[in-house]
Short mmCIF file of C-alpha atoms in Angstrom, two decimals:
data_model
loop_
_atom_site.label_atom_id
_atom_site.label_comp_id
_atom_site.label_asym_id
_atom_site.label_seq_id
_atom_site.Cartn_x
_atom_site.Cartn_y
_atom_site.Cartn_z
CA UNK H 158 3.01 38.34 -23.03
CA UNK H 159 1.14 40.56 -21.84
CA UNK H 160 -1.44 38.56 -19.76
CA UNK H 161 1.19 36.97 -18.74
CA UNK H 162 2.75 40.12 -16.98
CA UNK H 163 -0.64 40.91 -15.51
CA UNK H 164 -1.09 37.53 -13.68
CA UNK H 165 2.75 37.89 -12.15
CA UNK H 166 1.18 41.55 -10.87
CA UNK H 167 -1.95 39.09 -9.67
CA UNK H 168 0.14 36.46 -7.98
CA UNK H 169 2.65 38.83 -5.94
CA UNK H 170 -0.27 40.78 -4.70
CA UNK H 171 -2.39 37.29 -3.94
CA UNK H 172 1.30 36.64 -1.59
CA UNK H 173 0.07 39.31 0.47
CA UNK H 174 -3.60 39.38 0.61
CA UNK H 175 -5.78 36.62 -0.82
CA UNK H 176 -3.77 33.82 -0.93
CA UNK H 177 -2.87 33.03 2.63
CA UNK H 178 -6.20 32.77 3.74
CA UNK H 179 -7.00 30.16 0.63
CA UNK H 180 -3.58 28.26 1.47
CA UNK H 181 -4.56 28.16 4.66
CA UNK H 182 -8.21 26.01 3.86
CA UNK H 183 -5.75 24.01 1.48
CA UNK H 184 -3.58 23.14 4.04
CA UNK H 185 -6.89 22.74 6.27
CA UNK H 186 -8.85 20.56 4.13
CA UNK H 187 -5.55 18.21 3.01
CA UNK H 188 -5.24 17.20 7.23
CA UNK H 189 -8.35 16.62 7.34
CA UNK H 190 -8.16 14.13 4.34
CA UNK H 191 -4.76 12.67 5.95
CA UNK H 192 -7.34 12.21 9.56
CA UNK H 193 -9.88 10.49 7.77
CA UNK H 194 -7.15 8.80 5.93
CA UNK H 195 -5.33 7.63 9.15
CA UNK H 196 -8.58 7.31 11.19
CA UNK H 197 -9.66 4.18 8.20
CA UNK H 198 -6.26 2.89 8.24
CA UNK H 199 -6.44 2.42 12.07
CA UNK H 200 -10.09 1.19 11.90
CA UNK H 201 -9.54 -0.88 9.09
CA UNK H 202 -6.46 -2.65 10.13
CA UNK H 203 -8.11 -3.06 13.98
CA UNK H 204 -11.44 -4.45 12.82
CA UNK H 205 -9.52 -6.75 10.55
CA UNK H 206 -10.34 -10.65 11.80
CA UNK H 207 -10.84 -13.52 9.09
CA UNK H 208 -12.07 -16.98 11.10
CA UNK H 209 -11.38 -20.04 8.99
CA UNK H 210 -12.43 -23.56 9.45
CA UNK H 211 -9.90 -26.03 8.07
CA UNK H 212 -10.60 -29.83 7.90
CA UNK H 213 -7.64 -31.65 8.98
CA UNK H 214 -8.14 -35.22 9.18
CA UNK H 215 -11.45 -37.34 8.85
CA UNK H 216 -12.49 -39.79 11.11
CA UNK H 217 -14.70 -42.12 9.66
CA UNK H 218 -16.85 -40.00 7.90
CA UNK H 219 -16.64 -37.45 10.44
CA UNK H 220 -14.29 -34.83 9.63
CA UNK H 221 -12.08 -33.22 12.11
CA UNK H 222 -12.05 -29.93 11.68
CA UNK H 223 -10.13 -27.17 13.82
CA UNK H 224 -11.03 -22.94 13.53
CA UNK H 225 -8.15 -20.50 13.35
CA UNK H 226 -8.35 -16.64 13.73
CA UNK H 227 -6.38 -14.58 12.01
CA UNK H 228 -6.36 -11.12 13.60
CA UNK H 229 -3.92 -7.74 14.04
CA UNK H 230 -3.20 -8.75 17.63
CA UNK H 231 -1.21 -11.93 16.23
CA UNK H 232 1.37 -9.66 14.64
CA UNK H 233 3.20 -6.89 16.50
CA UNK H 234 4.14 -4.85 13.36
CA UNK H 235 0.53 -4.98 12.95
CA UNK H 236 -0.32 -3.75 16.42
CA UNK H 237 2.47 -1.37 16.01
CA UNK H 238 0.46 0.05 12.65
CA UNK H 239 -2.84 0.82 14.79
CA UNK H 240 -0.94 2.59 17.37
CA UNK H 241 0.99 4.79 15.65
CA UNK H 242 -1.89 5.68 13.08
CA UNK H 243 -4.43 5.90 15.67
CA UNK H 244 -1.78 8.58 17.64
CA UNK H 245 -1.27 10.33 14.16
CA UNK H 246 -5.23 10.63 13.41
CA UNK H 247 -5.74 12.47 17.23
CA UNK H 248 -2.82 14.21 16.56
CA UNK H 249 -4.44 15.59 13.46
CA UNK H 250 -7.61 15.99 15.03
CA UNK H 251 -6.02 18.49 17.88
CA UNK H 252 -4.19 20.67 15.48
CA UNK H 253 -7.27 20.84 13.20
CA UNK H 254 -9.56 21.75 16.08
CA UNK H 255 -6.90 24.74 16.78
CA UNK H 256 -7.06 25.71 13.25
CA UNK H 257 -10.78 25.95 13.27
CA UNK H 258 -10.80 27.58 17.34
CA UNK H 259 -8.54 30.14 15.05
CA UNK H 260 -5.79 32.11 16.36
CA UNK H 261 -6.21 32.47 20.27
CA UNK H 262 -4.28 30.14 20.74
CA UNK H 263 -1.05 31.11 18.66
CA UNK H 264 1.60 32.32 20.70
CA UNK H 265 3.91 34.90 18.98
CA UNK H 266 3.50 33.58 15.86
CA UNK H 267 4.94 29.96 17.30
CA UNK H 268 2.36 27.85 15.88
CA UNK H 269 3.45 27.41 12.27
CA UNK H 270 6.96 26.24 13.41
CA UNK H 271 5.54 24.07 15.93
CA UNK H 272 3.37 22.20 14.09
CA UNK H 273 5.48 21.84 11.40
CA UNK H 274 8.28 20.15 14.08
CA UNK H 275 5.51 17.84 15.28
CA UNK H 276 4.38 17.04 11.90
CA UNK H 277 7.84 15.87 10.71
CA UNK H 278 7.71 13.55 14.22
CA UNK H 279 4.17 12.30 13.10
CA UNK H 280 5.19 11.37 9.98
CA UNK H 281 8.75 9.85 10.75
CA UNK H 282 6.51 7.17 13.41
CA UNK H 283 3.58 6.89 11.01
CA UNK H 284 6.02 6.01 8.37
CA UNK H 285 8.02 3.52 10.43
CA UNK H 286 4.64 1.84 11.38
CA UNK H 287 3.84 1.32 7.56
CA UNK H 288 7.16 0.40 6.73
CA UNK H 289 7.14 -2.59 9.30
CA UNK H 290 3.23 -3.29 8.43
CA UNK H 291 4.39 -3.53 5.12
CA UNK H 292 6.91 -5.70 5.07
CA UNK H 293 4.90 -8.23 7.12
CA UNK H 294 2.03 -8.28 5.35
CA UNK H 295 4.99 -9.19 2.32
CA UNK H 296 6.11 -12.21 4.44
CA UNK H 297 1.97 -12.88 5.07
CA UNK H 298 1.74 -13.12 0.92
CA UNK H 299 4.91 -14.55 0.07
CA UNK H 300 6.51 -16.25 2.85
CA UNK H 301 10.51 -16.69 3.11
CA UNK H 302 11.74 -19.53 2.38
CA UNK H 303 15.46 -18.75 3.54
CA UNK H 304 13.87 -18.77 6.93
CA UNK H 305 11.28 -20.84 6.19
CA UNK H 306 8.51 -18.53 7.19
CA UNK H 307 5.71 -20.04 4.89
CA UNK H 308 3.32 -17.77 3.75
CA UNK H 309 -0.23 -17.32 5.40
CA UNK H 310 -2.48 -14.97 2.81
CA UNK H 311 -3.49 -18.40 0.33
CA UNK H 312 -5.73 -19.71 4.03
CA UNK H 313 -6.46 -16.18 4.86
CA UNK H 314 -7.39 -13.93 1.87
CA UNK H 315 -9.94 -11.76 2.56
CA UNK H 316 -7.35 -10.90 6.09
CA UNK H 317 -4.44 -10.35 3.79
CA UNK H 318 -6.65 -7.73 1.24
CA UNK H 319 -8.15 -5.82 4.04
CA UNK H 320 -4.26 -5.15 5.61
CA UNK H 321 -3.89 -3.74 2.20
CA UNK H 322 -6.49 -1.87 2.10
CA UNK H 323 -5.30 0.04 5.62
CA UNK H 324 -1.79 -0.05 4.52
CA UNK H 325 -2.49 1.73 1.30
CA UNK H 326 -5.13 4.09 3.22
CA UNK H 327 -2.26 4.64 5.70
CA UNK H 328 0.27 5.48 2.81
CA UNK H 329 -1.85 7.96 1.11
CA UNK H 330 -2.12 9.77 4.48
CA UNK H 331 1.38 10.04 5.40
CA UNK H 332 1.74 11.26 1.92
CA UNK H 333 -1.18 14.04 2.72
CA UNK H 334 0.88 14.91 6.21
CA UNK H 335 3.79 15.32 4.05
CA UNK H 336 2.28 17.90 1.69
CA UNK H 337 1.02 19.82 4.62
CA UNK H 338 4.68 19.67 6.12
CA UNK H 339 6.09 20.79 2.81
CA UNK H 340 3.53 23.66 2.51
CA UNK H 341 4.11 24.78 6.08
CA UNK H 342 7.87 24.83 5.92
CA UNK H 343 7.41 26.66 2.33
CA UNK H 344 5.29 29.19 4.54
CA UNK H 345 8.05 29.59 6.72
CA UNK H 346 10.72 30.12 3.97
CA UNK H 347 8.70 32.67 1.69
CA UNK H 348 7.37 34.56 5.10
CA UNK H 349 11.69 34.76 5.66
CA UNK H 350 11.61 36.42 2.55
CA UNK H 351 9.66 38.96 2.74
CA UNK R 50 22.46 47.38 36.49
CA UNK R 51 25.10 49.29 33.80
CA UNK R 52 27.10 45.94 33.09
CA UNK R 53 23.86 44.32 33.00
CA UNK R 54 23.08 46.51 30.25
CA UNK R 55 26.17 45.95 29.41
CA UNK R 56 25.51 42.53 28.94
CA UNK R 57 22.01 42.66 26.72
CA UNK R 58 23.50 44.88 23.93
CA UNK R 59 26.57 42.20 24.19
CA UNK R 60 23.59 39.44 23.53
CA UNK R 61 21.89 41.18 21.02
CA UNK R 62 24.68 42.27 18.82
CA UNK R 63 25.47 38.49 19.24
CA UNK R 64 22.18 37.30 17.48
CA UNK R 65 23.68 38.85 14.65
CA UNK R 66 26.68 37.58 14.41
CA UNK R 67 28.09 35.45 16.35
CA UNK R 68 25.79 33.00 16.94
CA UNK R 69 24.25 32.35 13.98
CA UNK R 70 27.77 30.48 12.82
CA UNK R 71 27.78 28.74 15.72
CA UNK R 72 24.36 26.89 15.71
CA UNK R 73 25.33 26.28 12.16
CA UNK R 74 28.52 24.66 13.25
CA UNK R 75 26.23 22.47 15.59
CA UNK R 76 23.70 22.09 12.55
CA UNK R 77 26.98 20.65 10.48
CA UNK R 78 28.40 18.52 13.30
CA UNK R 79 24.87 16.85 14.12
CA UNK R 80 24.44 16.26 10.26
CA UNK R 81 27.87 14.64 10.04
CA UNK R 82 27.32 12.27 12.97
CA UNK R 83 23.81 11.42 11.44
CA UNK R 84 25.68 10.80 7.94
CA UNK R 85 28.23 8.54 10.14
CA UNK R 86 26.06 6.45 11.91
CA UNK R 87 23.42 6.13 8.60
CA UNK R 88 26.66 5.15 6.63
CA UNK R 89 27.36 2.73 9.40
CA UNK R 90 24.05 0.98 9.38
CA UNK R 91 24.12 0.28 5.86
CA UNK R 92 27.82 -1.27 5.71
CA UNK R 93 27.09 -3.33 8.57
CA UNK R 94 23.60 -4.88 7.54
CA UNK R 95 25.46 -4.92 4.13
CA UNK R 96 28.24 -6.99 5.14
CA UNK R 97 26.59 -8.90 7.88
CA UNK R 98 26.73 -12.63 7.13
CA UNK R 99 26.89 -15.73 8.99
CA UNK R 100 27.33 -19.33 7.58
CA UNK R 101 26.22 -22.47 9.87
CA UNK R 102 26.75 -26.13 9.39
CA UNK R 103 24.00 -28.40 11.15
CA UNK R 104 24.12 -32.03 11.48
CA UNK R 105 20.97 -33.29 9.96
CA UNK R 106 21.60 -36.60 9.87
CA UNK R 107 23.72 -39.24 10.93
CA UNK R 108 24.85 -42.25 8.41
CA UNK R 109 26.81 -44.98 10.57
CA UNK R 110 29.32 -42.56 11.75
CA UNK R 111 29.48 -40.23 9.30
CA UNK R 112 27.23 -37.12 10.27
CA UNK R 113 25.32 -35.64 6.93
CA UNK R 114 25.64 -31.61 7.28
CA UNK R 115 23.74 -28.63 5.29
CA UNK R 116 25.22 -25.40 5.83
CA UNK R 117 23.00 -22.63 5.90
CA UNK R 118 23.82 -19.10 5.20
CA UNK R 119 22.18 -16.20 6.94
CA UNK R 120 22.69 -12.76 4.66
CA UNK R 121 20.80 -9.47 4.70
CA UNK R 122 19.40 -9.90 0.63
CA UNK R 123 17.61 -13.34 2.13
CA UNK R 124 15.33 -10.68 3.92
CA UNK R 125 13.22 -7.73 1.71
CA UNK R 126 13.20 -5.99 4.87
CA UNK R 127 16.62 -5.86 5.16
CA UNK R 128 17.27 -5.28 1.86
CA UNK R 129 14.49 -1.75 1.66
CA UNK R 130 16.58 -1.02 5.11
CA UNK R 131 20.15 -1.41 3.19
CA UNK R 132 18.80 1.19 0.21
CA UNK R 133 17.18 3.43 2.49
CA UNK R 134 19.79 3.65 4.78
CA UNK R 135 22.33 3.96 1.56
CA UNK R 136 20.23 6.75 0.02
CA UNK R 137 20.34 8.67 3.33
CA UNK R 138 23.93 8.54 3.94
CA UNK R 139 24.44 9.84 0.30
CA UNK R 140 21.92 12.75 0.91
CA UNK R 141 23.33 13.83 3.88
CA UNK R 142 26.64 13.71 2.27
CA UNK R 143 25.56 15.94 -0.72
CA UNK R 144 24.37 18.53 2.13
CA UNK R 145 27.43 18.41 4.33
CA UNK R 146 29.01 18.86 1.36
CA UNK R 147 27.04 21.63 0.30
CA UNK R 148 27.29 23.42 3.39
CA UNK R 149 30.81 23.23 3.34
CA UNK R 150 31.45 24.79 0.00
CA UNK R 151 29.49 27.58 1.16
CA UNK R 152 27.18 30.15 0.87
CA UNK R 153 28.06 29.94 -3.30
CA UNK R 154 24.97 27.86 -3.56
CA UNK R 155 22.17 29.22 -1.94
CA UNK R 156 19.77 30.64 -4.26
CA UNK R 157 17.98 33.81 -2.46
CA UNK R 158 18.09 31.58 1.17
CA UNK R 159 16.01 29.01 -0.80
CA UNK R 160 18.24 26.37 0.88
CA UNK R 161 17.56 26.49 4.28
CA UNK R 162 13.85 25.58 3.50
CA UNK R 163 14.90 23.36 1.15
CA UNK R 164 16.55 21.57 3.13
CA UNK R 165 14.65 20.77 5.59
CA UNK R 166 11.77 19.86 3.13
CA UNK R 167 14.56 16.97 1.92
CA UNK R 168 15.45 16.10 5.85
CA UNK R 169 11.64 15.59 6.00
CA UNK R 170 11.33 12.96 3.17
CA UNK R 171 14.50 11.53 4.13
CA UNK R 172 13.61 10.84 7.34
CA UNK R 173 10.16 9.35 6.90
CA UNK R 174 11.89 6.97 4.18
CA UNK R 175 14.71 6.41 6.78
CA UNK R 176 12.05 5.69 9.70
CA UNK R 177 9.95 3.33 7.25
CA UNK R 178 13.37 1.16 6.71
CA UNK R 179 14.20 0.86 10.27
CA UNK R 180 10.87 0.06 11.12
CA UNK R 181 10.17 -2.86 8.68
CA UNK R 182 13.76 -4.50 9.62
CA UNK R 183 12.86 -3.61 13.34
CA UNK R 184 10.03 -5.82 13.59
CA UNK R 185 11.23 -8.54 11.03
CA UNK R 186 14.08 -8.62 13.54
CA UNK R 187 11.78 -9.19 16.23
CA UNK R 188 10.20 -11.94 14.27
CA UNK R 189 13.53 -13.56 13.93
CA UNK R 190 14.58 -13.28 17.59
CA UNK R 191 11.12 -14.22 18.86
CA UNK R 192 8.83 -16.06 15.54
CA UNK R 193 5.35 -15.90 15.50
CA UNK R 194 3.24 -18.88 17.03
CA UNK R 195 0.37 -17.68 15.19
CA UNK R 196 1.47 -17.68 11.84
CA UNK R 197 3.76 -20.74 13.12
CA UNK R 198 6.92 -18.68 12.21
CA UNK R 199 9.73 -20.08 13.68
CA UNK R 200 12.39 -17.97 15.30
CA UNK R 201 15.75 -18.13 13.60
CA UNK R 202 18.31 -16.05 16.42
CA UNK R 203 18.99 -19.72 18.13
CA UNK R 204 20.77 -20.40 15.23
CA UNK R 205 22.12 -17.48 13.81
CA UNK R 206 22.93 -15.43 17.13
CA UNK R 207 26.20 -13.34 15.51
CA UNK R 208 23.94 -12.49 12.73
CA UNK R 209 20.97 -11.24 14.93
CA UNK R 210 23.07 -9.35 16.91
CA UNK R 211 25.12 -7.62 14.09
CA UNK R 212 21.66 -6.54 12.41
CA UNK R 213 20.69 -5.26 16.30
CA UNK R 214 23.74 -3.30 16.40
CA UNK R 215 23.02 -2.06 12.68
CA UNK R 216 18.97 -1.12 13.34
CA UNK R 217 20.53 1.04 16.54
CA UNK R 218 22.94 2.67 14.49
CA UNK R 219 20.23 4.06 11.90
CA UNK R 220 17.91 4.86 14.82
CA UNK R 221 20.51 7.24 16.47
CA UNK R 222 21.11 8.48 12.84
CA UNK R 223 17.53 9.46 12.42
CA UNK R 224 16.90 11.13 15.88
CA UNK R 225 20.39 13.13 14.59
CA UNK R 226 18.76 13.85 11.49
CA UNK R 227 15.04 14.55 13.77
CA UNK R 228 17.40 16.99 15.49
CA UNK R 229 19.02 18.94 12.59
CA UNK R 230 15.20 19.20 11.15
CA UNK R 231 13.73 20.38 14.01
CA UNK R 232 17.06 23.40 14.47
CA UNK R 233 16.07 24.08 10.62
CA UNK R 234 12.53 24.71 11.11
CA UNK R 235 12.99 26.45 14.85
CA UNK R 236 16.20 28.62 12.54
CA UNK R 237 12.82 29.48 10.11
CA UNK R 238 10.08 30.46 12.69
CA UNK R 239 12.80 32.19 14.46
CA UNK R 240 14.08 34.68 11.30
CA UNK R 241 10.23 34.99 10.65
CA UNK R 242 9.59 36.39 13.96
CA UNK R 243 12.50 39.10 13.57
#
């Protein structure tokens, strides 16, 4: 009970003092994660090209064979995805060059709220690019039959893995910008407070 | 210069009370539109349904017809954009709601903060919906040669253009929503700065 007194004394005085600096690496280090996590999503999904030789009729014994591509320029969710990741990864990259330049260039105490307004618009477009890479990539491995959309991923596999690969790598950065969000709009609330 | 003076303690003595109810009354009205036209977006894709009989065939003189039925649950997309939109609408509600009943609720101006940490999330899940039924709508109106997708709006033009109407609806509901966020935070940095 005791102890347990003594680290409330600990924690309001940390509020003051030591923990805003330490938030303030957490908060660092978590946008850099959600960069690098954004940066590989965009690289990933960009880079992304499966060529595939299919046989489609034999001549004699010579078989007739024609080469498809599959590649993120084919589908415009997918395009979508690069662009809007590859904005939210330089976006990241400005504000965390500003964090580590350090306070110059904070103007009356703007930059908190500002950031935090421009994260929430980063993460709203980041989040409708996954959402609509998402959903293709779902038509991709299952098709849909009511349209009769067949599905692509059994002729292209590797393709299909590496889109989930960047749309999972995508996901776990939005997720990391939303932290930061939280924990920035928490600063603003508890600096009300005071 | 006296009634100029005048003027600035009018202004100032306004921050403090007069104002502040009236950006919340904007706050309220914005959220209420955004819970209208979120609302509106879900009943519409919801109920959106067209049924089309094609001649497929044509036995002496006696065509042979399928009738095909075009319906939001034939499409995942549609179906993550009917939830999302769903859970929005009810959110908002719970908040209008909420603000409406008063002050009674707010736990040491936790809310505020609160709040907007919700509008965050509820936005992102809101802009992943819309944009995974945005570009499976494209799909429809256009297809995709690549993945030899065939467009589906020639035949079910009513039902492409009541999911249009739908996706705009949500949109202006999020940039409503984008807007009350953006007042909470600005309200935040703002009481911080006093």
């Amino acid at each position: 009970m005791a102890s347990e007194n003594a680290e409330k004394v600990d924690l309001s005085l940390n509020t003051v003092s030591d923990t805003k600096p330490k938030k303030e690496w957490i908060n660092l280090s978590l946008r850099v994660l959600s960069f690098f996590a954004t940066a590989s999503a965009t690289l990933i999904m960009a880079l992304n090209k499966q060529t595939k030789t299919l046989v489609v009729a034999t001549i004699g014994t010579t078989p007739l064979t024609i080469t498809l591509t599959a590649k993120f320029l084919h589908t415009p969710a997918f395009i979508f995805f690069v662009i809007v990741n590859g904005i939210v990864s330089l976006y990241n990259l400005v504000v965390i060059a500003m964090d580590i330049l350090g306070p110059h260039y904070d103007y009356k105490g703007l930059r908190l709220g500002l950031t935090a307004i421009l994260d929430v618009m980063a993460m709203a477009v980041a989040a409708s690019g996954d959402g609509a890479a998402t959903f293709m990539a779902e038509v991709g491995r299952n098709g849909n039959s009511h349209a009769k959309w067949e599905k692509i991923c059994d002729k292209f596999e590797a393709y299909c893995n590496r889109s989930g690969v960047a749309l999972a790598t995508s996901f776990l950065g939005i997720i990391l910008l939303l932290v930061v969000t939280v924990m920035s709009i928490t600063k603003l609330s508890k600096l009300n407070r005071i």
